[in-house]
PDB file of N, CA and C in Angstrom:
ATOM      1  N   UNK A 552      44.161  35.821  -3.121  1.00  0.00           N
ATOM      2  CA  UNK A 552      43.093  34.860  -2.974  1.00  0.00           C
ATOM      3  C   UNK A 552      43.303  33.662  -3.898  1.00  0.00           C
ATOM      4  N   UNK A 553      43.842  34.198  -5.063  1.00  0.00           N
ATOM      5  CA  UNK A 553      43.754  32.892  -6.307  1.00  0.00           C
ATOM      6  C   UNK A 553      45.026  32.053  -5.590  1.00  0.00           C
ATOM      7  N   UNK A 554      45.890  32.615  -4.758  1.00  0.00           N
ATOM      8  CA  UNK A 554      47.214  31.807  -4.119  1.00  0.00           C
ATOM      9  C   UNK A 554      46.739  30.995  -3.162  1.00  0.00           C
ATOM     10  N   UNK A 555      45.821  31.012  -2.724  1.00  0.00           N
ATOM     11  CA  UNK A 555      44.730  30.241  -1.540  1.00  0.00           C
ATOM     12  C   UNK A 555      44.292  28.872  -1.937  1.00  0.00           C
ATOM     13  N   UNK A 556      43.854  29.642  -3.505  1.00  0.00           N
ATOM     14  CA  UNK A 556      42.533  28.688  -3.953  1.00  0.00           C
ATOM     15  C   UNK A 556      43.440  27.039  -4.077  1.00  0.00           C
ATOM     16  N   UNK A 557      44.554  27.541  -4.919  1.00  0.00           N
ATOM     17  CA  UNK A 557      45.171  26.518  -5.611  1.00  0.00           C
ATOM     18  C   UNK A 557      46.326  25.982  -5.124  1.00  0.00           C
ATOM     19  N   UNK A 558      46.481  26.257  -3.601  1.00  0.00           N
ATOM     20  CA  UNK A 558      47.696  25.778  -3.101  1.00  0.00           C
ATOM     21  C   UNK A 558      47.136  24.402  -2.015  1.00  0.00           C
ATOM     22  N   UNK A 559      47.875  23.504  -2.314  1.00  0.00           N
ATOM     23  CA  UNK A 559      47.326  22.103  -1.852  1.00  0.00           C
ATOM     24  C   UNK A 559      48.249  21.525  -0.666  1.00  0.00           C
ATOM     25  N   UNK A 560      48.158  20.902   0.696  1.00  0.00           N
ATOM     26  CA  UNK A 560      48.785  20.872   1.596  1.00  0.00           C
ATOM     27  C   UNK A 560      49.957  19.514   0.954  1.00  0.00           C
ATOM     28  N   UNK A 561      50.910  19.662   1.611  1.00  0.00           N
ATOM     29  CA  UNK A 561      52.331  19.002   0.758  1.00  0.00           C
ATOM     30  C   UNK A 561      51.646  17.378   1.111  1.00  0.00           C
ATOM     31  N   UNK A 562      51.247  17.083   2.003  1.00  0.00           N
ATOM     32  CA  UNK A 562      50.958  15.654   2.245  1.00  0.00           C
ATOM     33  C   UNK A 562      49.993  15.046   1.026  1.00  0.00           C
ATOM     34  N   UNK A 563      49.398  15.810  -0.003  1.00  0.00           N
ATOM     35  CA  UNK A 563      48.311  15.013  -0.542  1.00  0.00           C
ATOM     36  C   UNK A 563      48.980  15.531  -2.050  1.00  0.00           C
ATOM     37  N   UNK A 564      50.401  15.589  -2.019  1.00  0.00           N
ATOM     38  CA  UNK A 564      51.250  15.667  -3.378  1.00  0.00           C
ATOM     39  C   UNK A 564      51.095  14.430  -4.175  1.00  0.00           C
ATOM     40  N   UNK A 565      50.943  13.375  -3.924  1.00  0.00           N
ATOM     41  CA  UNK A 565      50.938  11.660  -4.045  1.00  0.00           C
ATOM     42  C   UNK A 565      49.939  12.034  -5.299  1.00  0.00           C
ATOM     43  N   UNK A 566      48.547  12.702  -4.935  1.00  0.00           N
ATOM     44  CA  UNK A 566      47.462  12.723  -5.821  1.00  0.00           C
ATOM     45  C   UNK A 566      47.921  13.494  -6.999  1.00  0.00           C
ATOM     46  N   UNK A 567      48.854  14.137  -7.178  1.00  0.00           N
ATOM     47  CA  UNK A 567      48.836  14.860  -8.646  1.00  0.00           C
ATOM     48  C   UNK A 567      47.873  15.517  -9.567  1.00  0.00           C
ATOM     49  N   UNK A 568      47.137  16.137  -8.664  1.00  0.00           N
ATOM     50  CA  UNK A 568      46.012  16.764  -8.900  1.00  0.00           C
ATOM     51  C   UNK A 568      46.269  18.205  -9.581  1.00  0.00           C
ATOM     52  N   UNK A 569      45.223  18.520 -10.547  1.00  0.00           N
ATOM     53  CA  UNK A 569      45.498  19.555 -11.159  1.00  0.00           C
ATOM     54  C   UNK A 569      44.175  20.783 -10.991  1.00  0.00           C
ATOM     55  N   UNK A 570      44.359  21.762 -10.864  1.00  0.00           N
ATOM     56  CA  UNK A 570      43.221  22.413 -10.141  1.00  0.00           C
ATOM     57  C   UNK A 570      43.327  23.890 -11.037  1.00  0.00           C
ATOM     58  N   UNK A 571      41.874  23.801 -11.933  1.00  0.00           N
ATOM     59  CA  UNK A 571      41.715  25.307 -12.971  1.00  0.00           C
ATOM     60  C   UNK A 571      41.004  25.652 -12.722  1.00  0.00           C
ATOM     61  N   UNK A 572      40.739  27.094 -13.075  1.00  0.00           N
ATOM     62  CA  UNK A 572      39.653  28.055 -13.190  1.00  0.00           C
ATOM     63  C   UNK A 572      39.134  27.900 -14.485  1.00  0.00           C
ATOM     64  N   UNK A 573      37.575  28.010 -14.455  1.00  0.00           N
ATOM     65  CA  UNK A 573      36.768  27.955 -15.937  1.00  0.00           C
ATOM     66  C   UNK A 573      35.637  28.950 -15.513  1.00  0.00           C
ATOM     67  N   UNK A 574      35.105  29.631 -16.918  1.00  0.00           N
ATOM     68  CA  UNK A 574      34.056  30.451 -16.658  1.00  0.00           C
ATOM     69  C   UNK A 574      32.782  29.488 -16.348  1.00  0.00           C
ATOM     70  N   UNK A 575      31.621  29.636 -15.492  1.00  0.00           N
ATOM     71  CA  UNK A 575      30.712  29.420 -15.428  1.00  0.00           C
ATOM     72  C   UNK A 575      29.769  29.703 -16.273  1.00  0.00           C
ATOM     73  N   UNK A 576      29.346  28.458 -17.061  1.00  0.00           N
ATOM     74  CA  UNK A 576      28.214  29.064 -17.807  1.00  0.00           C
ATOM     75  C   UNK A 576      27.163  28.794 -17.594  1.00  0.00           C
ATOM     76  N   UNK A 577      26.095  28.644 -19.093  1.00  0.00           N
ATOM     77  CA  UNK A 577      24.746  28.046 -18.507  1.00  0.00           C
ATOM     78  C   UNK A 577      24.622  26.836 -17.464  1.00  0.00           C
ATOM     79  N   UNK A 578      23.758  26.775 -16.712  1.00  0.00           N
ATOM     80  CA  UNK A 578      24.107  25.731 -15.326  1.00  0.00           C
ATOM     81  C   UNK A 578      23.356  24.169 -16.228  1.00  0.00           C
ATOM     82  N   UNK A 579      23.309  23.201 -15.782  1.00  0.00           N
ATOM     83  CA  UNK A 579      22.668  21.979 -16.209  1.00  0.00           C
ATOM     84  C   UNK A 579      20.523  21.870 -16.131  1.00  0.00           C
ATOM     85  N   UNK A 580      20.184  22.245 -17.470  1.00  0.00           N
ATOM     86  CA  UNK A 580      18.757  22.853 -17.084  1.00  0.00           C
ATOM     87  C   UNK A 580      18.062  21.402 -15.725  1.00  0.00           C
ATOM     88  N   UNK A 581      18.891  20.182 -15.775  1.00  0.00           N
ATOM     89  CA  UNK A 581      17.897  19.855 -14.658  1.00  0.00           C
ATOM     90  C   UNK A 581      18.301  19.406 -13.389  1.00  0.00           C
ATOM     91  N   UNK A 582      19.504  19.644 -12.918  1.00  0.00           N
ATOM     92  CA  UNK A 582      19.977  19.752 -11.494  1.00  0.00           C
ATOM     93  C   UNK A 582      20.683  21.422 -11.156  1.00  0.00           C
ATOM     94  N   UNK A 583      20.549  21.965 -12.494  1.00  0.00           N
ATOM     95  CA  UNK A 583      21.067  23.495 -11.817  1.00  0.00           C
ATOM     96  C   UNK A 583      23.016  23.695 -11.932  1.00  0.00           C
ATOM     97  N   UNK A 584      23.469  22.271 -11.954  1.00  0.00           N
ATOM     98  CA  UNK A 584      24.737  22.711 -11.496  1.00  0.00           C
ATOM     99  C   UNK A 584      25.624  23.658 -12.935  1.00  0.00           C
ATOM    100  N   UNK A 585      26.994  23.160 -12.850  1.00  0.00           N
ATOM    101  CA  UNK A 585      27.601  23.587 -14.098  1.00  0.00           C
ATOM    102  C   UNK A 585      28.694  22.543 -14.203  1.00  0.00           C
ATOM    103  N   UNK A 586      28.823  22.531 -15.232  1.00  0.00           N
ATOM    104  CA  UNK A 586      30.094  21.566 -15.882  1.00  0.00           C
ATOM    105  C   UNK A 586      31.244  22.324 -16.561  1.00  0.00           C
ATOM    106  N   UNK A 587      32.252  21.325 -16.957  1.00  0.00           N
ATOM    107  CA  UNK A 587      33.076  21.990 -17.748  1.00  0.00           C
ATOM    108  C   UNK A 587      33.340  20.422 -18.829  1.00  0.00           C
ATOM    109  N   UNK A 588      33.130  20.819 -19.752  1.00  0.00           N
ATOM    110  CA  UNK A 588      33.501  19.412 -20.135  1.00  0.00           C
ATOM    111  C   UNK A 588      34.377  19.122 -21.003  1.00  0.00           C
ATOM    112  N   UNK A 589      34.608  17.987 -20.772  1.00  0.00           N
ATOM    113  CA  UNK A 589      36.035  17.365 -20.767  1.00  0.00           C
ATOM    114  C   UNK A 589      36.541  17.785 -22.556  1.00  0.00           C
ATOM    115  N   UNK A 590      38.214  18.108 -22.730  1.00  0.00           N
ATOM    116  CA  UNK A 590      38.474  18.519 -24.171  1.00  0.00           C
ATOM    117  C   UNK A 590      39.934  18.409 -24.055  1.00  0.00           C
ATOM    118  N   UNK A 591      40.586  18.940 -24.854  1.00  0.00           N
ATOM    119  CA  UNK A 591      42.241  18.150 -24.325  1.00  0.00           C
ATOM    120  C   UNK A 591      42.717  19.245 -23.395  1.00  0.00           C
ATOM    121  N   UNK A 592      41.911  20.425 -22.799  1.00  0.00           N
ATOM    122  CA  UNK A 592      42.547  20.814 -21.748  1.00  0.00           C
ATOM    123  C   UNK A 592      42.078  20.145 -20.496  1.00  0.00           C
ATOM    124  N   UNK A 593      41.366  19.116 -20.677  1.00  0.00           N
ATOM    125  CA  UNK A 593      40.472  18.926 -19.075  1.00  0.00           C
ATOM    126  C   UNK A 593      40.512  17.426 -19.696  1.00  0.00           C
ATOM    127  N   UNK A 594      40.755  16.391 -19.000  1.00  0.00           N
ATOM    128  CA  UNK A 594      40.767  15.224 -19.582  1.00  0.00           C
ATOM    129  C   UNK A 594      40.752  14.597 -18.283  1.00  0.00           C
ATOM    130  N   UNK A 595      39.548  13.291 -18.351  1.00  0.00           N
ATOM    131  CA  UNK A 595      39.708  12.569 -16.773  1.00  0.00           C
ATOM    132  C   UNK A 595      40.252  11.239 -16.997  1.00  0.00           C
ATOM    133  N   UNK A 596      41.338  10.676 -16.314  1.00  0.00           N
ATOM    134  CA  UNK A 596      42.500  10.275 -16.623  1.00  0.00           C
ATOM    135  C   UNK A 596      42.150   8.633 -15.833  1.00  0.00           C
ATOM    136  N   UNK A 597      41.496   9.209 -14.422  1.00  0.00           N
ATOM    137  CA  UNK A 597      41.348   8.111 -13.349  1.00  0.00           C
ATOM    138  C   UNK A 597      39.959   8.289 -12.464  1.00  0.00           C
ATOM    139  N   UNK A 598      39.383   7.365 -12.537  1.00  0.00           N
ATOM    140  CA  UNK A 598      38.644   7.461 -11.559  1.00  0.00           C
ATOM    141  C   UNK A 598      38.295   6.457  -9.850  1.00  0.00           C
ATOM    142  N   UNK A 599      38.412   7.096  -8.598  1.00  0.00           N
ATOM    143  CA  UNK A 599      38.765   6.026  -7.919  1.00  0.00           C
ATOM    144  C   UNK A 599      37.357   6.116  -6.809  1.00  0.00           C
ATOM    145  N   UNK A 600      36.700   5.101  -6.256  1.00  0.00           N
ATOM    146  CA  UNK A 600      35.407   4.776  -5.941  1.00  0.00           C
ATOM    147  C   UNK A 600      35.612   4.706  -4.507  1.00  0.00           C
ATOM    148  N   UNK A 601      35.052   5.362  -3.938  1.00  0.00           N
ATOM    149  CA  UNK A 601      35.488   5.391  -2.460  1.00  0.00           C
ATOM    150  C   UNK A 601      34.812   3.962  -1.676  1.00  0.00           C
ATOM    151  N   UNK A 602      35.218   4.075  -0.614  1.00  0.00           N
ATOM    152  CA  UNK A 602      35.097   2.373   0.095  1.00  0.00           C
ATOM    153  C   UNK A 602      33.189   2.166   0.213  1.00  0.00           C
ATOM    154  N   UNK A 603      32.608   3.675   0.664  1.00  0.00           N
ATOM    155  CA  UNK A 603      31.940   3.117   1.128  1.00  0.00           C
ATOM    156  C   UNK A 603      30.235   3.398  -0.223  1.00  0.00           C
ATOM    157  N   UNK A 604      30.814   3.622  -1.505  1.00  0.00           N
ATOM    158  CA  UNK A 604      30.720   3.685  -2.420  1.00  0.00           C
ATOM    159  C   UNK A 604      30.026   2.324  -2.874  1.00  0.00           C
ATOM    160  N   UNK A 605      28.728   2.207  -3.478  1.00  0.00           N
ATOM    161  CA  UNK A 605      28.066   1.050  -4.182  1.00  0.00           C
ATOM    162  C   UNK A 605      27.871   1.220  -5.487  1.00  0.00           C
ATOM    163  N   UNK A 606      28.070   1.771  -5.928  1.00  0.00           N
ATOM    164  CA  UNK A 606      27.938   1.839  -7.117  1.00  0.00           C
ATOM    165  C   UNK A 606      28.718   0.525  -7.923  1.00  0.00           C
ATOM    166  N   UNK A 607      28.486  -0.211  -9.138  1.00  0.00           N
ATOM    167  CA  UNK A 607      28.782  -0.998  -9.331  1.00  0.00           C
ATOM    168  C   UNK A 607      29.473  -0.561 -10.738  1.00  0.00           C
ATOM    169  N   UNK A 608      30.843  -1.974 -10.722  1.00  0.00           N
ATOM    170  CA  UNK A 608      31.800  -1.524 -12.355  1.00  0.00           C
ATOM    171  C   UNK A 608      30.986  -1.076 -13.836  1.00  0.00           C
ATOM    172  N   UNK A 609      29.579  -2.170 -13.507  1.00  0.00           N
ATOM    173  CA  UNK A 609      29.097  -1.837 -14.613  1.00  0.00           C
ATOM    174  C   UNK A 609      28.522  -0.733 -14.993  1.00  0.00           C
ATOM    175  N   UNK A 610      27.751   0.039 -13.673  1.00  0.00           N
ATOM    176  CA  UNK A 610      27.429   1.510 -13.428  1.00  0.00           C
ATOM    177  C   UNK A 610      28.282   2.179 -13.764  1.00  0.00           C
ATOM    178  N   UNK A 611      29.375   2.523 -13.200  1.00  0.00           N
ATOM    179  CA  UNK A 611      30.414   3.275 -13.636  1.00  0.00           C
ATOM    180  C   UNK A 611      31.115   2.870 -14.863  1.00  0.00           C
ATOM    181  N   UNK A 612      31.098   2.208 -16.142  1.00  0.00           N
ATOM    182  CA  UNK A 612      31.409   1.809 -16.873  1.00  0.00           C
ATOM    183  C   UNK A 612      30.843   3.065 -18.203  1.00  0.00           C
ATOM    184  N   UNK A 613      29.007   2.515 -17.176  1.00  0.00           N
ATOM    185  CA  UNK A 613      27.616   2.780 -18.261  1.00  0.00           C
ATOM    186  C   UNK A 613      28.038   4.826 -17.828  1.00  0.00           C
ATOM    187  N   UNK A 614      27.751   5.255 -16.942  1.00  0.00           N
ATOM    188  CA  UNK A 614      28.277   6.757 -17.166  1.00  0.00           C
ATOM    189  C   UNK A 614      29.845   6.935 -17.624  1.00  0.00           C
ATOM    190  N   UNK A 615      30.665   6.051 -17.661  1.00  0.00           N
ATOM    191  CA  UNK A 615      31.928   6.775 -18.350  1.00  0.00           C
ATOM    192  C   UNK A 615      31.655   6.726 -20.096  1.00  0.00           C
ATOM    193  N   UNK A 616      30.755   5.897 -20.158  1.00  0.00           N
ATOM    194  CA  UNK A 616      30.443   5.665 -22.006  1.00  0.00           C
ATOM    195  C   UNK A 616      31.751   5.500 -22.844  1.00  0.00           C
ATOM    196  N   UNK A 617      31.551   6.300 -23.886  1.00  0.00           N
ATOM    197  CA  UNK A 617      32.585   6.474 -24.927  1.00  0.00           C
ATOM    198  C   UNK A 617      33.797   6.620 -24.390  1.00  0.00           C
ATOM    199  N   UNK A 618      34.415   7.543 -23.112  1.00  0.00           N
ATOM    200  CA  UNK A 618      35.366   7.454 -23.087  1.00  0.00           C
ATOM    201  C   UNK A 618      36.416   6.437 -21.224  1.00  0.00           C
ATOM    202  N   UNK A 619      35.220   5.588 -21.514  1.00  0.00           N
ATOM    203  CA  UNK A 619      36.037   4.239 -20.488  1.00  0.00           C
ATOM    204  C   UNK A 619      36.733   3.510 -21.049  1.00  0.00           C
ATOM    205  N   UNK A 620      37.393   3.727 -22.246  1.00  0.00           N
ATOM    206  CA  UNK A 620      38.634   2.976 -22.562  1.00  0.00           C
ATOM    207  C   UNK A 620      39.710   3.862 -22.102  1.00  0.00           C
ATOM    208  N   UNK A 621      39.675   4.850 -22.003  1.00  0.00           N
ATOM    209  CA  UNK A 621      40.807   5.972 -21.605  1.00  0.00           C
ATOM    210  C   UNK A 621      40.720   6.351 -20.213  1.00  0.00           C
ATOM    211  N   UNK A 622      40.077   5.973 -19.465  1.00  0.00           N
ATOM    212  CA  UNK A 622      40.076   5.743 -17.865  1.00  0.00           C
ATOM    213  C   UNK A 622      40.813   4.752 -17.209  1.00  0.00           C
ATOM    214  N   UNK A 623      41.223   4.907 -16.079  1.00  0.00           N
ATOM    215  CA  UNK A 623      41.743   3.939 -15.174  1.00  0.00           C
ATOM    216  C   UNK A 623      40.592   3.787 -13.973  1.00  0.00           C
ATOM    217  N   UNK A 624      39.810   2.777 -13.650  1.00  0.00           N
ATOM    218  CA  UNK A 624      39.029   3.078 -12.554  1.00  0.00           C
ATOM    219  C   UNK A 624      39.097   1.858 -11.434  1.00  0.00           C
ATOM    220  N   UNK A 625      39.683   2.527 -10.181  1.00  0.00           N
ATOM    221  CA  UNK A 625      39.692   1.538  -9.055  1.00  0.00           C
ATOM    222  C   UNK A 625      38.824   1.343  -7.994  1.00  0.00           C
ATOM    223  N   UNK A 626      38.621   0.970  -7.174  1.00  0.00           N
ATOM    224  CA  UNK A 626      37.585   0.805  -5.667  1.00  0.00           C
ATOM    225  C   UNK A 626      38.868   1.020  -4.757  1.00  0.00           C
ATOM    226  N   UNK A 627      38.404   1.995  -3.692  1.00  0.00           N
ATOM    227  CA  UNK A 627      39.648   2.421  -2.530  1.00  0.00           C
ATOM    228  C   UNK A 627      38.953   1.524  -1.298  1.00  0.00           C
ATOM    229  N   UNK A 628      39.774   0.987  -0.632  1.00  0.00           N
ATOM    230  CA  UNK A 628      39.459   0.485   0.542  1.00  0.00           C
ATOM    231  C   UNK A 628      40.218   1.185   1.764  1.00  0.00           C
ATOM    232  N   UNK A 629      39.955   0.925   3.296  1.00  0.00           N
ATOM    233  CA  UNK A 629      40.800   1.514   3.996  1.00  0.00           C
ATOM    234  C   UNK A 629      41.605   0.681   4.029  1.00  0.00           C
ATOM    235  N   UNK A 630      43.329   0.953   4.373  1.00  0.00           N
ATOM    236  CA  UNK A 630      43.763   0.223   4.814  1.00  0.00           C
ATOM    237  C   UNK A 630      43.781  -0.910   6.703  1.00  0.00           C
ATOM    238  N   UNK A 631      44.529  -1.901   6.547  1.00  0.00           N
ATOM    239  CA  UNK A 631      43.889  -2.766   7.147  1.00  0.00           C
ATOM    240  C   UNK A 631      45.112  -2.253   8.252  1.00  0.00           C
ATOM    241  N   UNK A 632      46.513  -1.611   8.034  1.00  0.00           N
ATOM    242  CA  UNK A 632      47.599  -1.579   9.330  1.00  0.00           C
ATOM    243  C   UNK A 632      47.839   0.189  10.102  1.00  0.00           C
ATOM    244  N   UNK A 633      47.764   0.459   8.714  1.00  0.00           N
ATOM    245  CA  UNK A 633      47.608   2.281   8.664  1.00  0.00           C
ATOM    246  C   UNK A 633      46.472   2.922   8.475  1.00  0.00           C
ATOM    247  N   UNK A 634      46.572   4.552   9.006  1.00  0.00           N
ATOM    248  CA  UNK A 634      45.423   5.421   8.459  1.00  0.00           C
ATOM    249  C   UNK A 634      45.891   6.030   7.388  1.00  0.00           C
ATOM    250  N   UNK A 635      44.795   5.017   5.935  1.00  0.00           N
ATOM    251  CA  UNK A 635      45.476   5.347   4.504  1.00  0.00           C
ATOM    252  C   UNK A 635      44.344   4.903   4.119  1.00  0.00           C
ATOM    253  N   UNK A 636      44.025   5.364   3.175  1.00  0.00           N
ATOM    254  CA  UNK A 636      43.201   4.754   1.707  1.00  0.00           C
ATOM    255  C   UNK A 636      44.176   4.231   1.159  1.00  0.00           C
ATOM    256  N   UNK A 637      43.429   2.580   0.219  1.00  0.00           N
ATOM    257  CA  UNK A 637      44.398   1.911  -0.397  1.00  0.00           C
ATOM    258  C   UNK A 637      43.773   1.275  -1.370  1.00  0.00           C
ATOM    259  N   UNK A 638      44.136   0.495  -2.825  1.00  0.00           N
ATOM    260  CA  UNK A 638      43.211  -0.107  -3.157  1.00  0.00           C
ATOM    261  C   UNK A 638      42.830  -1.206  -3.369  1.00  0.00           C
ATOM    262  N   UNK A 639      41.576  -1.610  -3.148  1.00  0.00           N
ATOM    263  CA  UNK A 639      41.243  -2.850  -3.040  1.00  0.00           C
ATOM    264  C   UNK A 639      41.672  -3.713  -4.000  1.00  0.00           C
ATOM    265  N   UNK A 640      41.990  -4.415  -3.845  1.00  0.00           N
ATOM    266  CA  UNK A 640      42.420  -5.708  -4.714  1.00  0.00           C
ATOM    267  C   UNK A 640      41.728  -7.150  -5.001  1.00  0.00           C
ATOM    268  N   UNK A 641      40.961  -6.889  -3.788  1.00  0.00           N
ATOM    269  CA  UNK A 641      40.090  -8.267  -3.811  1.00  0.00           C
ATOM    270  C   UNK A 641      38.447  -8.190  -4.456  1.00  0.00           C
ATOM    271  N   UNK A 642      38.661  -8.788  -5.805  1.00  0.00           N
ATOM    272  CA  UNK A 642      37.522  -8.349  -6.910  1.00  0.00           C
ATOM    273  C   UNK A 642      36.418  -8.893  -6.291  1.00  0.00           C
ATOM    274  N   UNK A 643      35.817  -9.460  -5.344  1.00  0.00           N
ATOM    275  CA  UNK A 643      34.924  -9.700  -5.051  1.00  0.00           C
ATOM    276  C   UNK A 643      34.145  -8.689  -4.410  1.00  0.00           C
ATOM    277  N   UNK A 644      35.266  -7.323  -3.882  1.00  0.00           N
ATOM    278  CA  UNK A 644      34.819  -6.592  -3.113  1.00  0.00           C
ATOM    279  C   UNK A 644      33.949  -5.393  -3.648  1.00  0.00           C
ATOM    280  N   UNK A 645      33.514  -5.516  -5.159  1.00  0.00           N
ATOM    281  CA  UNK A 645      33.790  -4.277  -6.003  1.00  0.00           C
ATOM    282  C   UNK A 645      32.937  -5.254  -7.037  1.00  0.00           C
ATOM    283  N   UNK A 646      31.564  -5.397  -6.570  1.00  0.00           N
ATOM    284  CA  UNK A 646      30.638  -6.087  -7.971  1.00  0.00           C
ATOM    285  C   UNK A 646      30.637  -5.664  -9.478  1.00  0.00           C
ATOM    286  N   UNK A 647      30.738  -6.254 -10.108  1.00  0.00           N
ATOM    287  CA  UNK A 647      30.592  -6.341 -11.883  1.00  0.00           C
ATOM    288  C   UNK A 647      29.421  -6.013 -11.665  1.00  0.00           C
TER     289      UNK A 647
END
């Protein structure tokens, strides 16, 4: 089963994604969920904003806090010739 969990189809190798197991602990007392948070085994490196995504740089700036100097964060657009996510480049597209 754990050979299931963590085996990723060869086409989405590009992402370099890294995929762990952590114990579940106490959940978040006010949405319930659980976290794992970030320490030098778990470190978030990049973050990328999907197209149809509003959230704004400065939003995502204001939740990365202390550690948005050590982020990379882009806006994905679709591409315009292929079926691809790509990223946007045109800063107008992606409000401050």
């Amino acid at each position: 089963m754990q050979s299931l969990l963590v085996t990723k189809y060869s086409h989405w190798r590009y992402e370099q994604e890294v995929r762990m197991f952590v114990e579940l602990t106490d959940p978040d007392p006010e949405n319930g969920l659980h976290f794992e948070e970030f320490s030098s085994d778990l470190a978030l490196v990049e973050v990328i904003v999907g197209y149809k995504s509003e959230i704004t740089q400065s939003d995502l700036n204001a939740a990365l806090g202390s550690i948005r100097s050590s982020v990379t964060t882009k806006k994905a657009r679709l591409s315009f010739q292929t079926y691809r996510v790509v990223r946007q480049r045109d800063p107008s597209m992606w409000p401050a």
